[in-house]
């Protein structure tokens, strides 16, 4: 089977979605299938030889210029190639990637408009490549914000088109009007050209039904897969250390952890440290974090390591007594938490999104009320009082990931979905061609 797996690159930023895509592509390749991971916007962070990468399309510089100025929608291909240079895109992405929905309304709508959008030249180039060079049996879009590609994919290739949901409704919900309403309308229109949608957890199924307009018969739950790192001896860490590894923005709840740290240090007299890794995606939010740390005299208890490359993440986990990303929204994937669990680090997670399904049945951590610093502090306190409990939860965490979230398990489940559509067990949509 030939599979085109179209993934939005995050440039130099370590990205849970990109990690998921790379792990799945490797898993499918190990199963003996021809898969090509095709990056959009920027090169993927992971450039290892084991990753079957295609050319970059919708280069971020070109997409931006074509959005901003009509002249760039008609420039010669030679200039496009220069602007799409992998080295140039990688260099530019080192500086900043705009992720604020309040500033991305027009671009989001244009990309969702597909052949009617301002980047139609880029769409045509991608389709030419798929039609004449790679010729896939299946095309898999890694999120619904790429669904503007789907109508032309169906018209020109007439192959099964799948899409993975990963919380795009939260992004669209933060767009200003009128872009929010238009983007939602376009996602639902484009979804009529998608044959099947993959949901990363059972809790996301009702959301996807409402967001994309797909009935449950067109949805499949396949958990995010991550490789299991080598098992290491977990030692007692002094002082007790809370790990937080994520893009730094309000939705990920770092401010909640700072407040929990204040409670532990100043109200309960605990010797505890907060170890932070991740790229700053919201400068104003990061400045507020800094002011809060200084105001509450937590400077000696907080360590910021900056953004960590993938090869440094195991060492980060080795320094953590517990791991917590107290997201304010229901996480559909929770890759950072999964990686900590795979490293046998117990986790504290909000009781929402994917986490109850990961933790409730088999352990591996503690669920707390969402957006509640006191509940986080109580959970940390409980682990600090019982090293036996912490060790037990760490073992359970690793076992849970091994049981349900290995990349080969995810690959087999994904391939089963492709085969079901190709064999006719799941009908392919033909009504709108």
PDB file of N, CA, C and O in Angstrom, residues 122-172:
ATOM      1  N   UNK A 122       0.021  26.766  -4.587  1.00  0.00           N
ATOM      2  CA  UNK A 122       0.691  25.748  -3.779  1.00  0.00           C
ATOM      3  C   UNK A 122      -0.096  24.440  -3.780  1.00  0.00           C
ATOM      4  O   UNK A 122       0.474  23.352  -3.821  1.00  0.00           O
ATOM      5  N   UNK A 123      -1.423  24.553  -3.727  1.00  0.00           N
ATOM      6  CA  UNK A 123      -2.272  23.361  -3.769  1.00  0.00           C
ATOM      7  C   UNK A 123      -2.078  22.617  -5.078  1.00  0.00           C
ATOM      8  O   UNK A 123      -1.961  21.384  -5.106  1.00  0.00           O
ATOM      9  N   UNK A 124      -2.013  23.356  -6.173  1.00  0.00           N
ATOM     10  CA  UNK A 124      -1.839  22.727  -7.483  1.00  0.00           C
ATOM     11  C   UNK A 124      -0.514  21.980  -7.560  1.00  0.00           C
ATOM     12  O   UNK A 124      -0.438  20.865  -8.101  1.00  0.00           O
ATOM     13  N   UNK A 125       0.541  22.544  -6.989  1.00  0.00           N
ATOM     14  CA  UNK A 125       1.850  21.896  -7.021  1.00  0.00           C
ATOM     15  C   UNK A 125       1.843  20.595  -6.219  1.00  0.00           C
ATOM     16  O   UNK A 125       2.395  19.574  -6.648  1.00  0.00           O
ATOM     17  N   UNK A 126       1.194  20.609  -5.035  1.00  0.00           N
ATOM     18  CA  UNK A 126       1.087  19.393  -4.233  1.00  0.00           C
ATOM     19  C   UNK A 126       0.311  18.316  -4.976  1.00  0.00           C
ATOM     20  O   UNK A 126       0.720  17.143  -5.017  1.00  0.00           O
ATOM     21  N   UNK A 127      -0.805  18.702  -5.593  1.00  0.00           N
ATOM     22  CA  UNK A 127      -1.631  17.717  -6.300  1.00  0.00           C
ATOM     23  C   UNK A 127      -0.915  17.156  -7.516  1.00  0.00           C
ATOM     24  O   UNK A 127      -1.052  15.960  -7.828  1.00  0.00           O
ATOM     25  N   UNK A 128      -0.147  17.991  -8.217  1.00  0.00           N
ATOM     26  CA  UNK A 128       0.635  17.492  -9.355  1.00  0.00           C
ATOM     27  C   UNK A 128       1.619  16.426  -8.890  1.00  0.00           C
ATOM     28  O   UNK A 128       1.797  15.391  -9.549  1.00  0.00           O
ATOM     29  N   UNK A 129       2.256  16.676  -7.764  1.00  0.00           N
ATOM     30  CA  UNK A 129       3.228  15.710  -7.241  1.00  0.00           C
ATOM     31  C   UNK A 129       2.540  14.397  -6.867  1.00  0.00           C
ATOM     32  O   UNK A 129       3.016  13.308  -7.230  1.00  0.00           O
ATOM     33  N   UNK A 130       1.420  14.484  -6.162  1.00  0.00           N
ATOM     34  CA  UNK A 130       0.727  13.270  -5.746  1.00  0.00           C
ATOM     35  C   UNK A 130       0.180  12.510  -6.949  1.00  0.00           C
ATOM     36  O   UNK A 130       0.222  11.276  -6.993  1.00  0.00           O
ATOM     37  N   UNK A 131      -0.315  13.223  -7.934  1.00  0.00           N
ATOM     38  CA  UNK A 131      -0.942  12.572  -9.091  1.00  0.00           C
ATOM     39  C   UNK A 131       0.083  11.948 -10.031  1.00  0.00           C
ATOM     40  O   UNK A 131      -0.130  10.845 -10.554  1.00  0.00           O
ATOM     41  N   UNK A 132       1.206  12.622 -10.244  1.00  0.00           N
ATOM     42  CA  UNK A 132       2.138  12.174 -11.286  1.00  0.00           C
ATOM     43  C   UNK A 132       3.407  11.525 -10.753  1.00  0.00           C
ATOM     44  O   UNK A 132       4.046  10.749 -11.464  1.00  0.00           O
ATOM     45  N   UNK A 133       3.789  11.821  -9.492  1.00  0.00           N
ATOM     46  CA  UNK A 133       5.057  11.313  -8.980  1.00  0.00           C
ATOM     47  C   UNK A 133       4.891  10.203  -7.945  1.00  0.00           C
ATOM     48  O   UNK A 133       5.524   9.153  -8.059  1.00  0.00           O
ATOM     49  N   UNK A 134       4.057  10.430  -6.944  1.00  0.00           N
ATOM     50  CA  UNK A 134       3.961   9.444  -5.868  1.00  0.00           C
ATOM     51  C   UNK A 134       2.812   8.456  -6.057  1.00  0.00           C
ATOM     52  O   UNK A 134       2.945   7.285  -5.740  1.00  0.00           O
ATOM     53  N   UNK A 135       1.682   8.904  -6.546  1.00  0.00           N
ATOM     54  CA  UNK A 135       0.509   8.064  -6.808  1.00  0.00           C
ATOM     55  C   UNK A 135       0.106   7.221  -5.600  1.00  0.00           C
ATOM     56  O   UNK A 135       0.204   5.983  -5.600  1.00  0.00           O
ATOM     57  N   UNK A 136      -0.397   7.830  -4.546  1.00  0.00           N
ATOM     58  CA  UNK A 136      -0.764   7.072  -3.342  1.00  0.00           C
ATOM     59  C   UNK A 136      -2.065   6.298  -3.516  1.00  0.00           C
ATOM     60  O   UNK A 136      -2.927   6.658  -4.330  1.00  0.00           O
ATOM     61  N   UNK A 137      -2.214   5.245  -2.725  1.00  0.00           N
ATOM     62  CA  UNK A 137      -3.486   4.537  -2.623  1.00  0.00           C
ATOM     63  C   UNK A 137      -4.397   5.196  -1.592  1.00  0.00           C
ATOM     64  O   UNK A 137      -5.622   5.058  -1.659  1.00  0.00           O
ATOM     65  N   UNK A 138      -3.777   5.871  -0.618  1.00  0.00           N
ATOM     66  CA  UNK A 138      -4.504   6.536   0.467  1.00  0.00           C
ATOM     67  C   UNK A 138      -3.789   7.846   0.780  1.00  0.00           C
ATOM     68  O   UNK A 138      -2.554   7.906   0.738  1.00  0.00           O
ATOM     69  N   UNK A 139      -4.572   8.890   1.093  1.00  0.00           N
ATOM     70  CA  UNK A 139      -3.991  10.151   1.571  1.00  0.00           C
ATOM     71  C   UNK A 139      -4.544  10.417   2.965  1.00  0.00           C
ATOM     72  O   UNK A 139      -5.746  10.336   3.196  1.00  0.00           O
ATOM     73  N   UNK A 140      -3.632  10.724   3.901  1.00  0.00           N
ATOM     74  CA  UNK A 140      -4.018  10.963   5.290  1.00  0.00           C
ATOM     75  C   UNK A 140      -3.593  12.385   5.670  1.00  0.00           C
ATOM     76  O   UNK A 140      -2.409  12.713   5.645  1.00  0.00           O
ATOM     77  N   UNK A 141      -4.568  13.227   5.992  1.00  0.00           N
ATOM     78  CA  UNK A 141      -4.305  14.584   6.465  1.00  0.00           C
ATOM     79  C   UNK A 141      -4.197  14.552   7.984  1.00  0.00           C
ATOM     80  O   UNK A 141      -5.044  13.957   8.650  1.00  0.00           O
ATOM     81  N   UNK A 142      -3.200  15.217   8.532  1.00  0.00           N
ATOM     82  CA  UNK A 142      -2.950  15.064   9.961  1.00  0.00           C
ATOM     83  C   UNK A 142      -3.750  16.015  10.827  1.00  0.00           C
ATOM     84  O   UNK A 142      -3.690  15.902  12.052  1.00  0.00           O
ATOM     85  N   UNK A 143      -4.490  16.929  10.261  1.00  0.00           N
ATOM     86  CA  UNK A 143      -5.437  17.720  11.059  1.00  0.00           C
ATOM     87  C   UNK A 143      -6.449  18.389  10.151  1.00  0.00           C
ATOM     88  O   UNK A 143      -6.225  18.557   8.949  1.00  0.00           O
ATOM     89  N   UNK A 144      -7.567  18.792  10.736  1.00  0.00           N
ATOM     90  CA  UNK A 144      -8.690  19.326   9.958  1.00  0.00           C
ATOM     91  C   UNK A 144      -8.398  20.700   9.379  1.00  0.00           C
ATOM     92  O   UNK A 144      -9.096  21.141   8.456  1.00  0.00           O
ATOM     93  N   UNK A 145      -7.379  21.411   9.876  1.00  0.00           N
ATOM     94  CA  UNK A 145      -7.015  22.694   9.295  1.00  0.00           C
ATOM     95  C   UNK A 145      -6.372  22.521   7.920  1.00  0.00           C
ATOM     96  O   UNK A 145      -6.208  23.497   7.182  1.00  0.00           O
ATOM     97  N   UNK A 146      -6.006  21.291   7.562  1.00  0.00           N
ATOM     98  CA  UNK A 146      -5.489  20.981   6.225  1.00  0.00           C
ATOM     99  C   UNK A 146      -6.589  20.493   5.288  1.00  0.00           C
ATOM    100  O   UNK A 146      -6.306  20.115   4.152  1.00  0.00           O
ATOM    101  N   UNK A 147      -7.828  20.504   5.750  1.00  0.00           N
ATOM    102  CA  UNK A 147      -8.908  19.884   4.979  1.00  0.00           C
ATOM    103  C   UNK A 147      -9.239  20.630   3.696  1.00  0.00           C
ATOM    104  O   UNK A 147      -9.954  20.097   2.844  1.00  0.00           O
ATOM    105  N   UNK A 148      -8.726  21.853   3.510  1.00  0.00           N
ATOM    106  CA  UNK A 148      -8.927  22.545   2.231  1.00  0.00           C
ATOM    107  C   UNK A 148      -8.325  21.791   1.063  1.00  0.00           C
ATOM    108  O   UNK A 148      -8.701  22.025  -0.100  1.00  0.00           O
ATOM    109  N   UNK A 149      -7.411  20.886   1.360  1.00  0.00           N
ATOM    110  CA  UNK A 149      -6.797  20.048   0.316  1.00  0.00           C
ATOM    111  C   UNK A 149      -7.752  18.953  -0.145  1.00  0.00           C
ATOM    112  O   UNK A 149      -7.687  18.486  -1.288  1.00  0.00           O
ATOM    113  N   UNK A 150      -8.670  18.530   0.726  1.00  0.00           N
ATOM    114  CA  UNK A 150      -9.463  17.321   0.491  1.00  0.00           C
ATOM    115  C   UNK A 150     -10.339  17.374  -0.767  1.00  0.00           C
ATOM    116  O   UNK A 150     -10.367  16.389  -1.522  1.00  0.00           O
ATOM    117  N   UNK A 151     -11.097  18.454  -1.044  1.00  0.00           N
ATOM    118  CA  UNK A 151     -11.960  18.427  -2.237  1.00  0.00           C
ATOM    119  C   UNK A 151     -11.202  18.164  -3.528  1.00  0.00           C
ATOM    120  O   UNK A 151     -11.634  17.344  -4.359  1.00  0.00           O
ATOM    121  N   UNK A 152     -10.055  18.830  -3.722  1.00  0.00           N
ATOM    122  CA  UNK A 152      -9.287  18.615  -4.945  1.00  0.00           C
ATOM    123  C   UNK A 152      -8.606  17.248  -4.956  1.00  0.00           C
ATOM    124  O   UNK A 152      -8.434  16.644  -6.016  1.00  0.00           O
ATOM    125  N   UNK A 153      -8.224  16.757  -3.780  1.00  0.00           N
ATOM    126  CA  UNK A 153      -7.688  15.393  -3.711  1.00  0.00           C
ATOM    127  C   UNK A 153      -8.693  14.393  -4.258  1.00  0.00           C
ATOM    128  O   UNK A 153      -8.353  13.499  -5.049  1.00  0.00           O
ATOM    129  N   UNK A 154      -9.935  14.517  -3.842  1.00  0.00           N
ATOM    130  CA  UNK A 154     -10.969  13.581  -4.295  1.00  0.00           C
ATOM    131  C   UNK A 154     -11.238  13.742  -5.792  1.00  0.00           C
ATOM    132  O   UNK A 154     -11.417  12.750  -6.509  1.00  0.00           O
ATOM    133  N   UNK A 155     -11.255  14.966  -6.253  1.00  0.00           N
ATOM    134  CA  UNK A 155     -11.563  15.192  -7.681  1.00  0.00           C
ATOM    135  C   UNK A 155     -10.454  14.670  -8.586  1.00  0.00           C
ATOM    136  O   UNK A 155     -10.729  14.089  -9.633  1.00  0.00           O
ATOM    137  N   UNK A 156      -9.199  14.887  -8.190  1.00  0.00           N
ATOM    138  CA  UNK A 156      -8.094  14.548  -9.082  1.00  0.00           C
ATOM    139  C   UNK A 156      -7.557  13.140  -8.870  1.00  0.00           C
ATOM    140  O   UNK A 156      -7.134  12.492  -9.829  1.00  0.00           O
ATOM    141  N   UNK A 157      -7.560  12.639  -7.639  1.00  0.00           N
ATOM    142  CA  UNK A 157      -6.982  11.319  -7.392  1.00  0.00           C
ATOM    143  C   UNK A 157      -8.039  10.247  -7.142  1.00  0.00           C
ATOM    144  O   UNK A 157      -7.790   9.066  -7.393  1.00  0.00           O
ATOM    145  N   UNK A 158      -9.198  10.647  -6.591  1.00  0.00           N
ATOM    146  CA  UNK A 158     -10.269   9.712  -6.265  1.00  0.00           C
ATOM    147  C   UNK A 158      -9.766   8.518  -5.466  1.00  0.00           C
ATOM    148  O   UNK A 158     -10.015   7.357  -5.795  1.00  0.00           O
ATOM    149  N   UNK A 159      -9.018   8.825  -4.409  1.00  0.00           N
ATOM    150  CA  UNK A 159      -8.535   7.788  -3.482  1.00  0.00           C
ATOM    151  C   UNK A 159      -9.104   8.098  -2.107  1.00  0.00           C
ATOM    152  O   UNK A 159      -9.588   9.207  -1.855  1.00  0.00           O
ATOM    153  N   UNK A 160      -9.088   7.137  -1.187  1.00  0.00           N
ATOM    154  CA  UNK A 160      -9.569   7.421   0.168  1.00  0.00           C
ATOM    155  C   UNK A 160      -8.767   8.554   0.819  1.00  0.00           C
ATOM    156  O   UNK A 160      -7.542   8.606   0.731  1.00  0.00           O
ATOM    157  N   UNK A 161      -9.484   9.447   1.470  1.00  0.00           N
ATOM    158  CA  UNK A 161      -8.864  10.558   2.195  1.00  0.00           C
ATOM    159  C   UNK A 161      -9.288  10.449   3.657  1.00  0.00           C
ATOM    160  O   UNK A 161     -10.480  10.400   3.967  1.00  0.00           O
ATOM    161  N   UNK A 162      -8.302  10.382   4.546  1.00  0.00           N
ATOM    162  CA  UNK A 162      -8.567  10.338   5.983  1.00  0.00           C
ATOM    163  C   UNK A 162      -8.016  11.594   6.641  1.00  0.00           C
ATOM    164  O   UNK A 162      -7.177  12.291   6.081  1.00  0.00           O
ATOM    165  N   UNK A 163      -8.501  11.863   7.831  1.00  0.00           N
ATOM    166  CA  UNK A 163      -8.060  13.032   8.579  1.00  0.00           C
ATOM    167  C   UNK A 163      -7.964  12.656  10.051  1.00  0.00           C
ATOM    168  O   UNK A 163      -8.783  11.872  10.544  1.00  0.00           O
ATOM    169  N   UNK A 164      -6.968  13.171  10.743  1.00  0.00           N
ATOM    170  CA  UNK A 164      -6.854  12.990  12.184  1.00  0.00           C
ATOM    171  C   UNK A 164      -7.271  14.270  12.888  1.00  0.00           C
ATOM    172  O   UNK A 164      -6.818  15.358  12.526  1.00  0.00           O
ATOM    173  N   UNK A 165      -8.128  14.136  13.878  1.00  0.00           N
ATOM    174  CA  UNK A 165      -8.531  15.278  14.705  1.00  0.00           C
ATOM    175  C   UNK A 165      -7.541  15.422  15.853  1.00  0.00           C
ATOM    176  O   UNK A 165      -7.131  14.444  16.471  1.00  0.00           O
ATOM    177  N   UNK A 166      -7.126  16.662  16.131  1.00  0.00           N
ATOM    178  CA  UNK A 166      -6.214  16.865  17.257  1.00  0.00           C
ATOM    179  C   UNK A 166      -6.489  18.185  17.980  1.00  0.00           C
ATOM    180  O   UNK A 166      -5.577  18.869  18.443  1.00  0.00           O
ATOM    181  N   UNK A 167      -7.768  18.532  18.084  1.00  0.00           N
ATOM    182  CA  UNK A 167      -8.133  19.699  18.872  1.00  0.00           C
ATOM    183  C   UNK A 167      -8.253  20.988  18.082  1.00  0.00           C
ATOM    184  O   UNK A 167      -8.211  22.076  18.663  1.00  0.00           O
ATOM    185  N   UNK A 168      -8.449  20.906  16.769  1.00  0.00           N
ATOM    186  CA  UNK A 168      -8.511  22.107  15.948  1.00  0.00           C
ATOM    187  C   UNK A 168      -9.692  23.005  16.286  1.00  0.00           C
ATOM    188  O   UNK A 168      -9.665  24.219  16.023  1.00  0.00           O
ATOM    189  N   UNK A 169     -10.745  22.419  16.870  1.00  0.00           N
ATOM    190  CA  UNK A 169     -11.903  23.235  17.231  1.00  0.00           C
ATOM    191  C   UNK A 169     -11.524  24.286  18.271  1.00  0.00           C
ATOM    192  O   UNK A 169     -12.103  25.382  18.285  1.00  0.00           O
ATOM    193  N   UNK A 170     -10.538  23.991  19.129  1.00  0.00           N
ATOM    194  CA  UNK A 170     -10.084  24.978  20.101  1.00  0.00           C
ATOM    195  C   UNK A 170      -9.422  26.158  19.407  1.00  0.00           C
ATOM    196  O   UNK A 170      -9.637  27.314  19.766  1.00  0.00           O
ATOM    197  N   UNK A 171      -8.603  25.862  18.397  1.00  0.00           N
ATOM    198  CA  UNK A 171      -7.945  26.921  17.637  1.00  0.00           C
ATOM    199  C   UNK A 171      -8.978  27.777  16.908  1.00  0.00           C
ATOM    200  O   UNK A 171      -8.962  29.008  16.987  1.00  0.00           O
ATOM    201  N   UNK A 172      -9.903  27.123  16.207  1.00  0.00           N
ATOM    202  CA  UNK A 172     -10.910  27.863  15.456  1.00  0.00           C
ATOM    203  C   UNK A 172     -11.812  28.653  16.402  1.00  0.00           C
ATOM    204  O   UNK A 172     -12.216  29.786  16.098  1.00  0.00           O
TER     205      UNK A 172
END
